Structure formats: structure tokens, C-alpha cells
CSV table of C-alpha atoms in Angstrom, one decimal:
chain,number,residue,atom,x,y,z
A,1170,UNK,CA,0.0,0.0,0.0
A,1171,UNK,CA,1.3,3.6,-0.9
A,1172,UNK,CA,-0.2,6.7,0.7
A,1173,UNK,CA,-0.5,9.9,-1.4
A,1174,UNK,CA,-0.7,13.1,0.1
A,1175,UNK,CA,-1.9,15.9,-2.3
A,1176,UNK,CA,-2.5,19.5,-1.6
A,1177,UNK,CA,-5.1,21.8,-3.9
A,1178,UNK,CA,-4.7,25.3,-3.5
A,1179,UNK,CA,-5.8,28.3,-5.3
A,1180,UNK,CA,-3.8,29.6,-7.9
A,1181,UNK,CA,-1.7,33.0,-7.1
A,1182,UNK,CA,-4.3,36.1,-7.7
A,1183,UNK,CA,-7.4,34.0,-7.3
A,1184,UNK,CA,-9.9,34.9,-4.7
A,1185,UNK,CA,-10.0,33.2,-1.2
A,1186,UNK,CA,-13.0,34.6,0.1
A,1187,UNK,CA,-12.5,31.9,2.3
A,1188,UNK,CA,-9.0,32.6,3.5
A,1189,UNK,CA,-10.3,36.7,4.0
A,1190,UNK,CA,-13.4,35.7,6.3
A,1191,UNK,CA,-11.0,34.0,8.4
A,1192,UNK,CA,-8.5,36.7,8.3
A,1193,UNK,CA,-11.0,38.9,9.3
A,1194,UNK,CA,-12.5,37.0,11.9
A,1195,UNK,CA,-9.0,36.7,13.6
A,1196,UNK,CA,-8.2,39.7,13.3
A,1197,UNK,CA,-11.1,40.5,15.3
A,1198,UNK,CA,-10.0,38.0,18.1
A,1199,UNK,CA,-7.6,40.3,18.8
A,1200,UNK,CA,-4.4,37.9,16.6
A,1201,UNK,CA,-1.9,40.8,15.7
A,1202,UNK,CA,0.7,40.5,12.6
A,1203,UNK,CA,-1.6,38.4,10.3
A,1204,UNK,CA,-0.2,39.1,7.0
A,1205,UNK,CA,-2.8,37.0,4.9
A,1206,UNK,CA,-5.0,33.7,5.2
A,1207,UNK,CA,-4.4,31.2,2.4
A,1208,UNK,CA,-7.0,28.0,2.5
A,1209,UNK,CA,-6.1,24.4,0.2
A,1210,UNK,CA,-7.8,21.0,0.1
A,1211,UNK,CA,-5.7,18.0,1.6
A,1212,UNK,CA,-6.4,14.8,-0.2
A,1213,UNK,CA,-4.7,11.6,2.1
A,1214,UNK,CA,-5.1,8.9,-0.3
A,1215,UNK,CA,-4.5,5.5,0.1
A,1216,UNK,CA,-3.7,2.8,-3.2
A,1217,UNK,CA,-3.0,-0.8,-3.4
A,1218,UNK,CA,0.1,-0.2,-5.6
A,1219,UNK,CA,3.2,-0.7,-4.1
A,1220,UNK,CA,5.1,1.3,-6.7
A,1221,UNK,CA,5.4,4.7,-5.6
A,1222,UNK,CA,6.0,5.8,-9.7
A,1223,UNK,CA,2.3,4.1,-10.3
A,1224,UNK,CA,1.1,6.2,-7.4
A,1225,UNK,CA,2.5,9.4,-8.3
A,1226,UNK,CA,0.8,8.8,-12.1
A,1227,UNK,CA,-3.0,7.9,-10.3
A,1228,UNK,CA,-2.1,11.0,-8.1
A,1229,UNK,CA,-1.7,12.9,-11.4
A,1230,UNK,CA,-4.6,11.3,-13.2
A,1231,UNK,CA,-7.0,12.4,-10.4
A,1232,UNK,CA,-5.9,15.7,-10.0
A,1233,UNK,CA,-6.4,16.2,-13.6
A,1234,UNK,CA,-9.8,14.4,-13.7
A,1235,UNK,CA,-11.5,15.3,-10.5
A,1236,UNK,CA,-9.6,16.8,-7.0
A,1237,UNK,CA,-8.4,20.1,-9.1
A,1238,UNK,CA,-9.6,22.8,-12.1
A,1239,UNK,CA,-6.7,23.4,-13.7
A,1240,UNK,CA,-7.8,27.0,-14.3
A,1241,UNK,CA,-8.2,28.5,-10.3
A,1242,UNK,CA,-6.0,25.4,-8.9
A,1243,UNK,CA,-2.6,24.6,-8.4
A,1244,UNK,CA,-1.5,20.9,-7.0
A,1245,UNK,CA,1.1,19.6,-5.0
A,1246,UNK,CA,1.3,16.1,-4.8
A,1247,UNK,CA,3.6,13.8,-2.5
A,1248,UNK,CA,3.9,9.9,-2.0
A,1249,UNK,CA,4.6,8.3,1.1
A,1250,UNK,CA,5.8,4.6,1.4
């Protein structure tokens, strides 16, 4: 079994309405020195390939197909033995 760990994030200069609520609402707890809030999707995904190259290429596969929109999202994908 291989474990893939892959990260979705929004691209640089997309919105994160998100990420600026939270700011916000920190900001308002009184947190000083907050700079910015950046949200991302963690995907922990577990195969039944023990080849970490097959992983990585199922990892790509369903970022491509389903876990990311290759137009707002960037991807970051890691395999773990």
C-alpha cells in the first residue's frame, strides 16, 4: 500500500473569500501580525500499488480528472511509502 498526500490550493491572484473571512475574523479575536490567510484542500489517499512511480501517475490522473480545475487550482502532490 502507498499513501499519497496531495494539496489543492488556489492559484496565485485568485480569490479566497475563504482565507479573508478568516483573516477577518481573527483579526477580530484580537491575533496581531496576520499578514494574509491562504486556504487548500488535503487529499490523504491510500492505493494498493506498491510502486510509488504508479502512485504518483494515479495521483496525477485524479488531479487532472477530479480533485483540481486546472484553471483556479494549483496541486502539489507527495507519496509516502
Amino acid at each position: 500500500m502507498v499513501r499519497v498526500r496531495v494539496e489543492v490550493r488556489l492559484k496565485k491572484g485568485v480569490t479566497d473569500p475563504e482565507g479573508d473571512n478568516v483573516h477577518k475574523a481573527l483579526a477580530l479575536l484580537g491575533f496581531k501580525g496576520l499578514r494574509a490567510v491562504h486556504t487548500s484542500k488535503l487529499f490523504l489517499i491510500e492505493l494498493t500499488t506498491k510502486d510509488p512511480k504508479t502512485a504518483q501517475r494515479e495521483a496525477e490522473e485524479m488531479c487532472r480528472r477530479l480533485l483540481a480545475n486546472p484553471v483556479i487550482h494549483d496541486y502539489s502532490i507527495s507519496v509516502e511509502k
